Tab-separated table of C-alpha atoms (C1' of nucleotides) in Angstrom:
chain	number	residue	atom	x	y	z
A	1	MET	CA	0.000	0.000	0.000
A	2	ARG	CA	1.377	3.411	-0.842
A	3	LYS	CA	1.939	5.983	1.836
A	4	ILE	CA	-1.082	7.899	2.978
A	5	SER	CA	-0.831	11.609	3.709
A	6	GLU	CA	-1.686	13.219	7.019
A	7	SER	CA	-4.485	15.185	5.396
A	8	THR	CA	-6.093	12.064	4.011
A	9	ILE	CA	-6.145	10.505	7.462
A	10	HIS	CA	-7.620	13.655	8.897
A	11	ARG	CA	-10.357	13.573	6.268
A	12	LEU	CA	-11.054	9.893	6.932
A	13	SER	CA	-11.817	10.927	10.509
A	14	LEU	CA	-14.227	13.511	9.162
A	15	TYR	CA	-15.903	10.992	6.867
A	16	TYR	CA	-16.239	8.591	9.757
A	17	ARG	CA	-18.137	11.132	11.833
A	18	THR	CA	-20.297	12.131	8.926
A	19	LEU	CA	-21.145	8.506	8.203
A	20	VAL	CA	-22.199	8.037	11.818
A	21	SER	CA	-24.599	10.945	11.350
A	22	LEU	CA	-25.859	9.587	8.043
A	23	GLN	CA	-26.484	6.251	9.702
A	24	ARG	CA	-28.576	7.955	12.376
A	25	GLU	CA	-30.472	9.716	9.597
A	26	ARG	CA	-31.245	6.319	8.072
A	27	TYR	CA	-29.309	6.864	4.868
A	28	ILE	CA	-28.600	3.600	3.064
A	29	THR	CA	-26.193	4.995	0.490
A	30	VAL	CA	-24.397	8.304	0.106
A	31	SER	CA	-22.717	9.938	-2.871
A	32	SER	CA	-19.298	11.534	-2.821
A	33	ARG	CA	-21.157	14.751	-3.505
A	34	GLU	CA	-23.217	14.567	-0.315
A	35	LEU	CA	-20.251	13.462	1.765
A	36	ALA	CA	-18.187	16.319	0.323
A	37	LYS	CA	-20.900	18.859	0.960
A	38	ARG	CA	-21.200	17.929	4.620
A	39	ASP	CA	-17.468	18.099	5.198
A	40	LYS	CA	-16.853	21.159	3.004
A	41	LEU	CA	-14.687	19.280	0.518
A	42	THR	CA	-14.931	18.431	-3.168
A	43	PRO	CA	-16.486	15.180	-4.441
A	44	ALA	CA	-13.262	14.360	-6.267
A	45	GLN	CA	-11.331	14.677	-3.041
A	46	VAL	CA	-13.647	12.245	-1.295
A	47	ARG	CA	-13.418	9.712	-4.105
A	48	LYS	CA	-9.658	10.021	-4.338
A	49	ASP	CA	-9.201	9.567	-0.582
A	50	LEU	CA	-11.345	6.448	-0.538
A	51	SER	CA	-9.723	5.056	-3.669
A	52	PHE	CA	-6.412	4.765	-1.803
A	53	PHE	CA	-7.980	1.967	0.202
A	54	GLY	CA	-10.136	0.223	-2.364
A	55	SER	CA	-13.348	0.615	-4.367
A	56	PHE	CA	-16.228	0.777	-1.991
A	57	GLY	CA	-18.851	2.483	-4.107
A	58	THR	CA	-21.324	1.490	-6.762
A	59	ARG	CA	-21.475	3.579	-9.920
A	60	GLY	CA	-24.764	5.349	-10.301
A	61	LEU	CA	-25.593	4.783	-6.645
A	62	GLY	CA	-22.869	5.904	-4.279
A	63	TYR	CA	-21.345	4.314	-1.202
A	64	PRO	CA	-23.176	1.997	1.221
A	65	VAL	CA	-23.251	3.966	4.493
A	66	ASN	CA	-22.913	1.121	7.007
A	67	GLU	CA	-20.267	-0.704	5.068
A	68	LEU	CA	-18.184	2.376	4.365
A	69	LYS	CA	-18.373	3.426	8.003
A	70	ASP	CA	-17.122	0.026	9.112
A	71	LYS	CA	-14.417	0.034	6.488
A	72	ILE	CA	-13.124	3.453	7.595
A	73	ALA	CA	-13.329	2.386	11.229
A	74	SER	CA	-11.139	-0.536	10.374
A	75	ILE	CA	-8.658	1.632	8.451
A	76	LEU	CA	-8.425	4.038	11.388
A	77	GLY	CA	-8.080	1.216	13.888
A	78	LEU	CA	-11.424	1.947	15.572
A	79	ASN	CA	-12.759	-1.605	15.291
A	80	ARG	CA	-11.024	-2.645	18.501
A	81	THR	CA	-10.127	-1.133	21.852
A	82	TRP	CA	-6.821	0.486	22.772
A	83	ASN	CA	-5.321	0.537	26.240
A	84	VAL	CA	-4.626	4.134	27.112
A	85	ALA	CA	-2.893	5.624	30.146
A	86	LEU	CA	-3.232	9.218	31.238
A	87	VAL	CA	-0.321	10.939	32.929
A	88	GLY	CA	-1.209	14.071	34.870
A	89	VAL	CA	-4.644	14.628	36.308
A	90	GLY	CA	-4.722	18.408	36.596
A	91	ASN	CA	-7.226	20.565	34.760
A	92	VAL	CA	-6.682	19.128	31.317
A	93	GLY	CA	-6.220	15.572	32.552
A	94	SER	CA	-9.469	15.652	34.506
A	95	ALA	CA	-11.311	16.848	31.434
A	96	LEU	CA	-9.859	14.005	29.389
A	97	VAL	CA	-10.907	11.372	31.930
A	98	SER	CA	-14.509	12.434	31.456
A	99	TYR	CA	-14.312	12.876	27.694
A	100	LYS	CA	-17.039	10.587	26.415
A	101	GLU	CA	-15.784	10.351	22.847
A	102	PHE	CA	-12.735	8.381	23.963
A	103	PRO	CA	-14.422	5.194	25.189
A	104	ARG	CA	-16.984	5.556	22.417
A	105	GLN	CA	-14.201	5.128	19.854
A	106	GLY	CA	-12.432	2.371	21.689
A	107	PHE	CA	-9.865	4.419	23.604
A	108	VAL	CA	-10.102	3.047	27.115
A	109	ILE	CA	-8.224	4.792	29.906
A	110	LYS	CA	-6.866	1.941	32.013
A	111	LYS	CA	-4.451	3.846	34.235
A	112	ILE	CA	-3.995	7.355	35.575
A	113	PHE	CA	-0.702	8.628	36.967
A	114	ASP	CA	0.251	11.721	38.901
A	115	ASN	CA	3.110	12.870	41.105
A	116	ASP	CA	0.947	14.747	43.617
A	117	GLN	CA	0.559	12.752	46.871
A	118	ARG	CA	-2.840	14.346	47.432
A	119	LYS	CA	-4.085	12.909	44.154
A	120	ILE	CA	-2.486	9.465	44.338
A	121	GLY	CA	-4.953	6.833	45.504
A	122	LYS	CA	-7.948	9.038	44.686
A	123	ASN	CA	-10.606	7.760	42.376
A	124	HIS	CA	-11.294	9.339	38.971
A	125	LYS	CA	-14.257	7.843	37.148
A	126	GLY	CA	-13.536	4.496	38.724
A	127	ILE	CA	-9.783	4.542	38.191
A	128	LEU	CA	-7.350	4.848	41.086
A	129	VAL	CA	-4.560	7.353	40.497
A	130	SER	CA	-1.145	5.658	40.594
A	131	ASP	CA	2.142	7.161	41.654
A	132	VAL	CA	4.056	8.278	38.585
A	133	ARG	CA	7.143	6.658	40.109
A	134	ASN	CA	5.640	3.301	39.129
A	135	LEU	CA	4.976	4.486	35.591
A	136	ALA	CA	7.267	2.167	33.623
A	137	LYS	CA	6.333	-0.905	35.617
A	138	GLU	CA	2.572	-0.368	35.390
A	139	LEU	CA	2.592	0.622	31.716
A	140	LYS	CA	4.093	-2.762	30.982
A	141	GLU	CA	1.844	-4.690	33.364
A	142	ASP	CA	-1.278	-3.228	31.823
A	143	ARG	CA	-0.031	-3.500	28.252
A	144	ILE	CA	-0.645	0.196	27.641
A	145	GLU	CA	-0.452	1.097	23.953
A	146	ILE	CA	-1.075	4.836	23.986
A	147	VAL	CA	-0.069	7.411	26.591
A	148	VAL	CA	-1.875	10.727	26.888
A	149	LEU	CA	0.312	13.348	28.475
A	150	ALA	CA	-1.343	16.152	30.439
A	151	VAL	CA	1.468	17.287	32.708
A	152	PRO	CA	3.038	20.758	33.019
A	153	ALA	CA	5.481	21.664	30.245
A	154	SER	CA	8.404	21.450	32.632
A	155	ALA	CA	7.728	17.804	33.473
A	156	ALA	CA	6.810	16.618	29.992
A	157	GLN	CA	10.201	15.628	28.572
A	158	SER	CA	11.195	13.443	31.499
A	159	VAL	CA	7.839	11.664	31.478
A	160	VAL	CA	8.162	11.097	27.738
A	161	ASP	CA	11.616	9.615	28.179
A	162	GLU	CA	10.292	7.171	30.724
A	163	VAL	CA	7.231	6.288	28.670
A	164	VAL	CA	9.439	5.553	25.671
A	165	SER	CA	11.872	3.488	27.680
A	166	ALA	CA	8.925	1.482	28.992
A	167	GLY	CA	8.200	0.523	25.396
A	168	VAL	CA	5.186	2.715	24.628
A	169	HIS	CA	5.688	4.263	21.212
A	170	THR	CA	2.539	6.263	20.746
A	171	ILE	CA	1.947	9.489	22.646
A	172	LEU	CA	-0.621	12.262	22.570
A	173	ASN	CA	0.851	15.324	24.236
A	174	PHE	CA	-1.155	18.216	25.662
A	175	ALA	CA	1.807	19.913	27.339
A	176	PRO	CA	2.643	23.158	25.535
A	177	THR	CA	6.240	22.262	24.750
A	178	ASN	CA	8.351	20.650	22.048
A	179	LEU	CA	9.375	17.133	22.917
A	180	LYS	CA	12.241	15.039	21.638
A	181	VAL	CA	11.488	11.411	20.837
A	182	PRO	CA	13.285	8.688	18.882
A	183	ASP	CA	12.252	8.213	15.258
A	184	ASN	CA	10.201	5.119	15.936
A	185	VAL	CA	7.908	6.941	18.357
A	186	VAL	CA	4.705	8.520	17.085
A	187	LEU	CA	4.086	11.749	18.950
A	188	ARG	CA	1.232	14.168	18.378
A	189	THR	CA	1.029	17.438	20.213
A	190	VAL	CA	-2.181	19.357	20.781
A	191	ASN	CA	-1.495	22.917	21.808
A	192	MET	CA	-4.623	24.877	22.494
A	193	ALA	CA	-2.825	28.214	22.517
A	194	MET	CA	-1.550	27.495	19.017
A	195	GLU	CA	-5.091	26.926	17.878
A	196	LEU	CA	-6.038	30.345	19.176
A	197	GLU	CA	-3.037	31.803	17.389
A	198	HIS	CA	-4.474	30.725	14.064
A	199	LEU	CA	-7.556	32.687	14.963
A	200	SER	CA	-5.691	35.790	16.031
A	201	PHE	CA	-3.671	35.601	12.828
A	202	ALA	CA	-6.896	35.422	10.867
A	203	LEU	CA	-8.346	38.367	12.801
A	204	SER	CA	-5.175	40.417	12.362
A	205	ASN	CA	-4.771	39.627	8.690
A	206	ARG	CA	-8.248	39.342	7.260
A	207	GLY	CA	-7.986	37.974	3.760
A	208	LYS	CA	-4.359	36.985	3.897
A	209	ILE	CA	-5.006	33.465	5.012
A	210	LYS	CA	-5.380	30.755	2.431
A	211	GLU	CA	-8.183	28.701	3.933
A	212	LEU	CA	-9.171	27.810	7.431
B	1	MET	CA	0.722	40.468	0.491
B	2	ARG	CA	0.226	37.059	-1.038
B	3	LYS	CA	-1.848	34.462	0.715
B	4	ILE	CA	-0.156	32.546	3.448
B	5	SER	CA	-0.758	28.829	3.849
B	6	GLU	CA	-2.106	27.142	6.935
B	7	SER	CA	1.119	25.235	7.371
B	8	THR	CA	3.197	28.387	7.329
B	9	ILE	CA	1.063	29.886	10.091
B	10	HIS	CA	1.368	26.719	12.094
B	11	ARG	CA	5.139	26.866	11.751
B	12	LEU	CA	5.215	30.528	12.735
B	13	SER	CA	3.599	29.435	16.007
B	14	LEU	CA	6.372	26.883	16.430
B	15	TYR	CA	9.062	29.450	15.701
B	16	TYR	CA	7.498	31.814	18.186
B	17	ARG	CA	7.729	29.245	20.982
B	18	THR	CA	11.244	28.311	20.043
B	19	LEU	CA	12.283	31.954	20.033
B	20	VAL	CA	10.863	32.376	23.519
B	21	SER	CA	13.076	29.491	24.631
B	22	LEU	CA	16.094	30.900	22.841
B	23	GLN	CA	15.492	34.209	24.556
B	24	ARG	CA	15.483	32.494	27.927
B	25	GLU	CA	18.728	30.780	26.938
B	26	ARG	CA	20.227	34.212	26.259
B	27	TYR	CA	20.708	33.700	22.545
B	28	ILE	CA	21.233	37.001	20.728
B	29	THR	CA	20.962	35.624	17.203
B	30	VAL	CA	19.857	32.311	15.746
B	31	SER	CA	20.427	30.703	12.365
B	32	SER	CA	17.753	29.092	10.238
B	33	ARG	CA	19.674	25.891	10.851
B	34	GLU	CA	19.311	26.037	14.631
B	35	LEU	CA	15.673	27.094	14.405
B	36	ALA	CA	14.998	24.252	11.975
B	37	LYS	CA	16.753	21.712	14.144
B	38	ARG	CA	14.692	22.598	17.192
B	39	ASP	CA	11.433	22.386	15.298
B	40	LYS	CA	12.360	19.349	13.169
B	41	LEU	CA	12.206	21.267	9.899
B	42	THR	CA	14.680	22.188	7.192
B	43	PRO	CA	16.632	25.462	7.196
B	44	ALA	CA	15.248	26.287	3.750
B	45	GLN	CA	11.726	25.916	5.073
B	46	VAL	CA	12.390	28.325	7.891
B	47	ARG	CA	13.940	30.909	5.579
B	48	LYS	CA	11.141	30.590	3.051
B	49	ASP	CA	8.453	30.969	5.720
B	50	LEU	CA	10.049	34.097	7.121
B	51	SER	CA	10.708	35.525	3.670
B	52	PHE	CA	6.952	35.773	3.063
B	53	PHE	CA	6.884	38.539	5.639
B	54	GLY	CA	10.176	40.341	4.997
B	55	SER	CA	13.919	40.011	5.431
B	56	PHE	CA	14.696	39.812	9.091
B	57	GLY	CA	18.089	38.156	9.051
B	58	THR	CA	21.670	39.220	8.555
B	59	ARG	CA	23.790	37.184	6.153
B	60	GLY	CA	26.636	35.469	7.873
B	61	LEU	CA	24.995	35.946	11.261
B	62	GLY	CA	21.393	34.759	11.381
B	63	TYR	CA	18.246	36.299	12.855
B	64	PRO	CA	18.127	38.577	15.911
B	65	VAL	CA	16.174	36.580	18.486
B	66	ASN	CA	14.318	39.370	20.265
B	67	GLU	CA	13.421	41.218	17.129
B	68	LEU	CA	12.274	38.125	15.254
B	69	LYS	CA	10.179	37.020	18.206
B	70	ASP	CA	8.465	40.401	18.330
B	71	LYS	CA	7.974	40.405	14.595
B	72	ILE	CA	6.328	36.974	14.616
B	73	ALA	CA	4.220	37.981	17.609
B	74	SER	CA	2.992	40.911	15.594
B	75	ILE	CA	2.277	38.757	12.528
B	76	LEU	CA	0.302	36.299	14.652
B	77	GLY	CA	-1.553	39.078	16.448
B	78	LEU	CA	0.028	38.334	19.821
B	79	ASN	CA	1.229	41.866	20.465
B	80	ARG	CA	-2.115	42.850	21.954
B	81	THR	CA	-4.883	41.299	24.011
B	82	TRP	CA	-8.023	39.670	22.651
B	83	ASN	CA	-11.347	39.574	24.457
B	84	VAL	CA	-12.410	35.962	24.661
B	85	ALA	CA	-15.647	34.433	25.944
B	86	LEU	CA	-16.022	30.827	26.957
B	87	VAL	CA	-19.348	29.084	26.454
B	88	GLY	CA	-19.834	25.925	28.487
B	89	VAL	CA	-18.032	25.342	31.731
B	90	GLY	CA	-18.113	21.556	31.967
B	91	ASN	CA	-15.012	19.407	32.049
B	92	VAL	CA	-13.308	20.905	29.029
B	93	GLY	CA	-14.463	24.445	29.758
B	94	SER	CA	-13.116	24.321	33.311
B	95	ALA	CA	-9.755	23.159	32.024
B	96	LEU	CA	-9.647	26.038	29.560
B	97	VAL	CA	-10.411	28.644	32.228
B	98	SER	CA	-7.292	27.552	34.087
B	99	TYR	CA	-5.109	27.183	30.998
B	100	LYS	CA	-2.203	29.502	31.726
B	101	GLU	CA	-0.966	29.780	28.156
B	102	PHE	CA	-4.053	31.732	27.156
B	103	PRO	CA	-3.519	34.907	29.209
B	104	ARG	CA	0.202	34.582	28.628
B	105	GLN	CA	-0.402	35.043	24.894
B	106	GLY	CA	-2.942	37.789	25.271
B	107	PHE	CA	-6.124	35.714	25.145
B	108	VAL	CA	-8.129	37.041	28.078
B	109	ILE	CA	-11.308	35.269	29.069
B	110	LYS	CA	-13.697	38.080	29.935
B	111	LYS	CA	-16.943	36.135	30.139
B	112	ILE	CA	-18.114	32.630	30.859
B	113	PHE	CA	-21.553	31.344	29.894
B	114	ASP	CA	-23.492	28.210	30.780
B	115	ASN	CA	-27.093	27.049	30.723
B	116	ASP	CA	-26.947	25.142	33.999
B	117	GLN	CA	-28.654	27.076	36.810
B	118	ARG	CA	-26.326	25.454	39.352
B	119	LYS	CA	-23.323	26.948	37.579
B	120	ILE	CA	-24.714	30.391	36.764
B	121	GLY	CA	-23.523	33.010	39.258
B	122	LYS	CA	-20.656	30.810	40.427
B	123	ASN	CA	-17.127	32.104	40.291
B	124	HIS	CA	-14.486	30.571	38.030
B	125	LYS	CA	-11.038	32.076	38.461
B	126	GLY	CA	-12.604	35.407	39.295
B	127	ILE	CA	-15.210	35.381	36.543
B	128	LEU	CA	-18.918	35.030	37.295
B	129	VAL	CA	-20.726	32.538	35.069
B	130	SER	CA	-23.475	34.247	33.052
B	131	ASP	CA	-26.702	32.746	31.828
B	132	VAL	CA	-26.291	31.671	28.204
B	133	ARG	CA	-29.666	33.282	27.532
B	134	ASN	CA	-27.907	36.646	27.746
B	135	LEU	CA	-25.184	35.515	25.349
B	136	ALA	CA	-25.784	37.870	22.424
B	137	LYS	CA	-26.320	40.900	24.619
B	138	GLU	CA	-23.221	40.360	26.747
B	139	LEU	CA	-20.947	39.425	23.849
B	140	LYS	CA	-21.694	42.819	22.385
B	141	GLU	CA	-21.417	44.713	25.664
B	142	ASP	CA	-17.991	43.273	26.368
B	143	ARG	CA	-16.761	43.601	22.796
B	144	ILE	CA	-15.880	39.916	22.660
B	145	GLU	CA	-13.758	39.075	19.630
B	146	ILE	CA	-13.262	35.326	19.995
B	147	VAL	CA	-15.640	32.706	21.386
B	148	VAL	CA	-14.378	29.384	22.683
B	149	LEU	CA	-17.050	26.734	22.529
B	150	ALA	CA	-16.976	23.912	25.069
B	151	VAL	CA	-20.583	22.755	25.086
B	152	PRO	CA	-21.981	19.298	24.301
B	153	ALA	CA	-22.162	18.436	20.606
B	154	SER	CA	-25.947	18.624	20.677
B	155	ALA	CA	-25.953	22.263	21.798
B	156	ALA	CA	-23.088	23.478	19.653
B	157	GLN	CA	-24.868	24.507	16.459
B	158	SER	CA	-27.481	26.653	18.165
B	159	VAL	CA	-24.849	28.425	20.251
B	160	VAL	CA	-22.777	29.038	17.123
B	161	ASP	CA	-25.766	30.534	15.349
B	162	GLU	CA	-26.337	32.938	18.202
B	163	VAL	CA	-22.660	33.833	18.493
B	164	VAL	CA	-22.534	34.625	14.789
B	165	SER	CA	-25.710	36.668	14.887
B	166	ALA	CA	-24.216	38.645	17.773
B	167	GLY	CA	-21.425	39.644	15.398
B	168	VAL	CA	-18.582	37.461	16.646
B	169	HIS	CA	-16.839	35.967	13.635
B	170	THR	CA	-14.057	33.956	15.189
B	171	ILE	CA	-14.756	30.699	17.004
B	172	LEU	CA	-12.664	27.920	18.508
B	173	ASN	CA	-14.834	24.838	18.844
B	174	PHE	CA	-14.146	21.926	21.170
B	175	ALA	CA	-17.489	20.219	20.618
B	176	PRO	CA	-17.013	17.000	18.657
B	177	THR	CA	-19.349	17.925	15.821
B	178	ASN	CA	-19.320	19.580	12.410
B	179	LEU	CA	-20.702	23.079	12.496
B	180	LYS	CA	-22.171	25.204	9.740
B	181	VAL	CA	-21.105	28.833	9.652
B	182	PRO	CA	-21.329	31.597	7.036
B	183	ASP	CA	-18.275	32.130	4.825
B	184	ASN	CA	-17.102	35.206	6.677
B	185	VAL	CA	-16.795	33.332	9.979
B	186	VAL	CA	-13.482	31.753	10.939
B	187	LEU	CA	-14.119	28.499	12.749
B	188	ARG	CA	-11.511	26.089	14.028
B	189	THR	CA	-12.463	22.794	15.564
B	190	VAL	CA	-10.283	20.860	17.975
B	191	ASN	CA	-11.440	17.289	18.306
B	192	MET	CA	-9.423	15.297	20.769
B	193	ALA	CA	-10.823	11.977	19.623
B	194	MET	CA	-9.666	12.758	16.091
B	195	GLU	CA	-6.162	13.316	17.400
B	196	LEU	CA	-6.231	9.878	18.950
B	197	GLU	CA	-7.491	8.452	15.666
B	198	HIS	CA	-4.284	9.565	13.965
B	199	LEU	CA	-2.433	7.566	16.557
B	200	SER	CA	-4.560	4.470	16.192
B	201	PHE	CA	-4.166	4.702	12.428
B	202	ALA	CA	-0.413	4.880	12.897
B	203	LEU	CA	-0.486	1.905	15.265
B	204	SER	CA	-2.708	-0.113	12.944
B	205	ASN	CA	-0.743	0.716	9.819
B	206	ARG	CA	2.874	0.965	10.871
B	207	GLY	CA	4.830	2.364	7.965
B	208	LYS	CA	1.896	3.388	5.830
B	209	ILE	CA	1.744	6.905	7.157
B	210	LYS	CA	3.646	9.618	5.400
B	211	GLU	CA	4.885	11.632	8.350
B	212	LEU	CA	3.512	12.498	11.751
C	1	DT	C1'	42.783	44.593	4.616
C	2	DA	C1'	42.039	40.446	2.314
C	3	DA	C1'	40.691	35.757	2.441
C	4	DA	C1'	37.834	32.356	4.472
C	5	DA	C1'	33.761	31.117	6.660
C	6	DT	C1'	28.997	31.624	7.503
C	7	DA	C1'	24.303	32.293	6.537
C	8	DT	C1'	20.497	34.774	4.220
C	9	DG	C1'	17.098	35.372	0.480
C	10	DT	C1'	15.220	33.580	-3.542
C	11	DG	C1'	14.466	31.882	-8.281
C	12	DA	C1'	14.144	27.322	-10.199
C	13	DA	C1'	13.450	22.346	-9.662
C	14	DA	C1'	11.375	18.637	-7.503
C	15	DG	C1'	7.873	16.651	-5.022
C	16	DT	C1'	2.888	16.434	-3.249
C	17	DA	C1'	-1.801	17.200	-3.193
C	18	DT	C1'	-5.959	18.547	-5.364
C	19	DT	C1'	-8.997	19.071	-9.087
C	20	DC	C1'	-10.514	17.997	-13.702
C	21	DA	C1'	-12.711	15.362	-16.926
C	22	DC	C1'	-14.332	11.336	-18.777
C	23	DA	C1'	-14.715	6.301	-19.695
C	24	DA	C1'	-16.953	2.690	-17.406
C	25	DC	C1'	-20.565	0.821	-15.009
C	26	DG	C1'	-24.906	-0.065	-12.611
C	27	DC	C1'	-29.331	1.449	-11.601
C	28	DT	C1'	-34.233	3.060	-13.108
C	29	DA	C1'	-37.984	3.620	-16.007
C	30	DT	C1'	-40.443	2.357	-19.869
D	1	DA	C1'	-34.280	-5.189	-23.470
D	2	DT	C1'	-32.677	-0.677	-23.965
D	3	DA	C1'	-32.067	4.248	-23.333
D	4	DG	C1'	-30.839	7.507	-20.241
D	5	DC	C1'	-29.300	9.045	-15.954
D	6	DG	C1'	-26.245	9.208	-12.036
D	7	DT	C1'	-22.059	8.289	-9.907
D	8	DT	C1'	-17.720	5.985	-9.334
D	9	DG	C1'	-12.760	5.339	-10.131
D	10	DT	C1'	-8.757	7.193	-12.071
D	11	DG	C1'	-5.175	8.905	-15.289
D	12	DA	C1'	-3.797	13.521	-16.585
D	13	DA	C1'	-3.569	18.384	-15.645
D	14	DT	C1'	-3.142	21.877	-12.435
D	15	DA	C1'	-1.999	24.010	-8.248
D	16	DC	C1'	0.561	24.209	-4.242
D	17	DT	C1'	4.513	23.265	-1.078
D	18	DT	C1'	9.018	22.048	-0.105
D	19	DT	C1'	13.714	21.574	-1.211
D	20	DC	C1'	17.743	22.780	-3.830
D	21	DA	C1'	21.443	25.518	-5.004
D	22	DC	C1'	23.759	29.588	-5.443
D	23	DA	C1'	24.549	34.659	-5.770
D	24	DT	C1'	24.954	37.937	-2.321
D	25	DA	C1'	26.063	39.972	1.944
D	26	DT	C1'	28.206	40.062	6.536
D	27	DT	C1'	31.303	38.555	10.032
D	28	DT	C1'	35.538	36.427	11.551
D	29	DT	C1'	40.273	35.344	11.276
D	30	DA	C1'	44.806	36.191	10.513
DNA sequence: TAAAATATGTGAAAGTATTCACAACGCTAT
DNA sequence: ATAGCGTTGTGAATACTTTCACATATTTTA
């Protein structure tokens, strides 16, 4: 299979959500045109994206909603559950524990870690907070596959180093800092301030932005 | 000025953060090579990005750290404060109220709205929660420029409609749903589940992803 | 003060991503 | 059956982004 671009994956996520809606609306089939309209894309883009993975449509008719949804779920790895650990249960961490979309898509938080004695041993949505000093050991024990990092920027790099050395190679980082990881580690950083910066750029430079 | 691409803006945000670090490390000047290394980019990319906005460097020497930082701040609209309102003070909303990067970059939350009577009138970090029924009126009164949306998916569209009709054209949405807005409105959606989907795709398809 | 070293700024080339445009195919109606 | 319509799947064309490569300018060294 040829390499798939970041933007295609992002759009697959969009299609997935749209297909869930279409399913609720009792659509049986959907055309690339309708799918494109709902996600503000072009029909050709939709068809091209899907064509990277196979031919799922029927000419003259469109794509079968249920089938396509399942197919995309399987491409995105949503047809199974993933063992997730959360490190840092401050403001952002607490929000993530309660984020209903995670379990809904198969991302199950199995462990929570913190370094604050007042938090360790406390219960968050049925999960006891572990001491971050046992991080490596417990990540292995629980076969954690994805770590979500919600610690202060200053602590992030050292936690990442330990996570990586414990064999977890997939990290979603909410700490507002650049992290160094080996090449075989997949790291995504979500920085909410950077999102706002796009908006302030747009406000400061009306018309100079390409798309948004 | 020619149109600037999304990716360039994103990288400007990265440069800005890196320059802040360099400033703390007492760097006086920095080369495109060093900047690129820290942000995992190429020197040519850095120079090209900056060249869209002017010539800030000195040949043989590099870029002046302080000056370049200020220049990028001004390009991104960070050399001033923005009046922000938060709608929805649930798990995600509460985290955002306490997010220290926001005020640090000039994004000042002036108002908080919710529809839950138990929350209205309560104090969050010194801000009283208003009734969302007064949304339009108070957005205007306080000259709010950016709205951050942290309401459930089901409520998001109707809040957006009201925000837009109140004249606010810049929205950061955390609700996991696709929103319809007029063309002149700048809407950015942050969907944390979609971020995890990139990771599960990467895990499920090791090697098939182009970059991450 | 001149030569060597360093690093920018930028056209041109290479590489990617998106859109076009249409042949191919399956449905629907008669 | 068959005509006509609708929609996919996909090479080719276009548009966009990144990288290359080098002329140009400045600093450093001796």
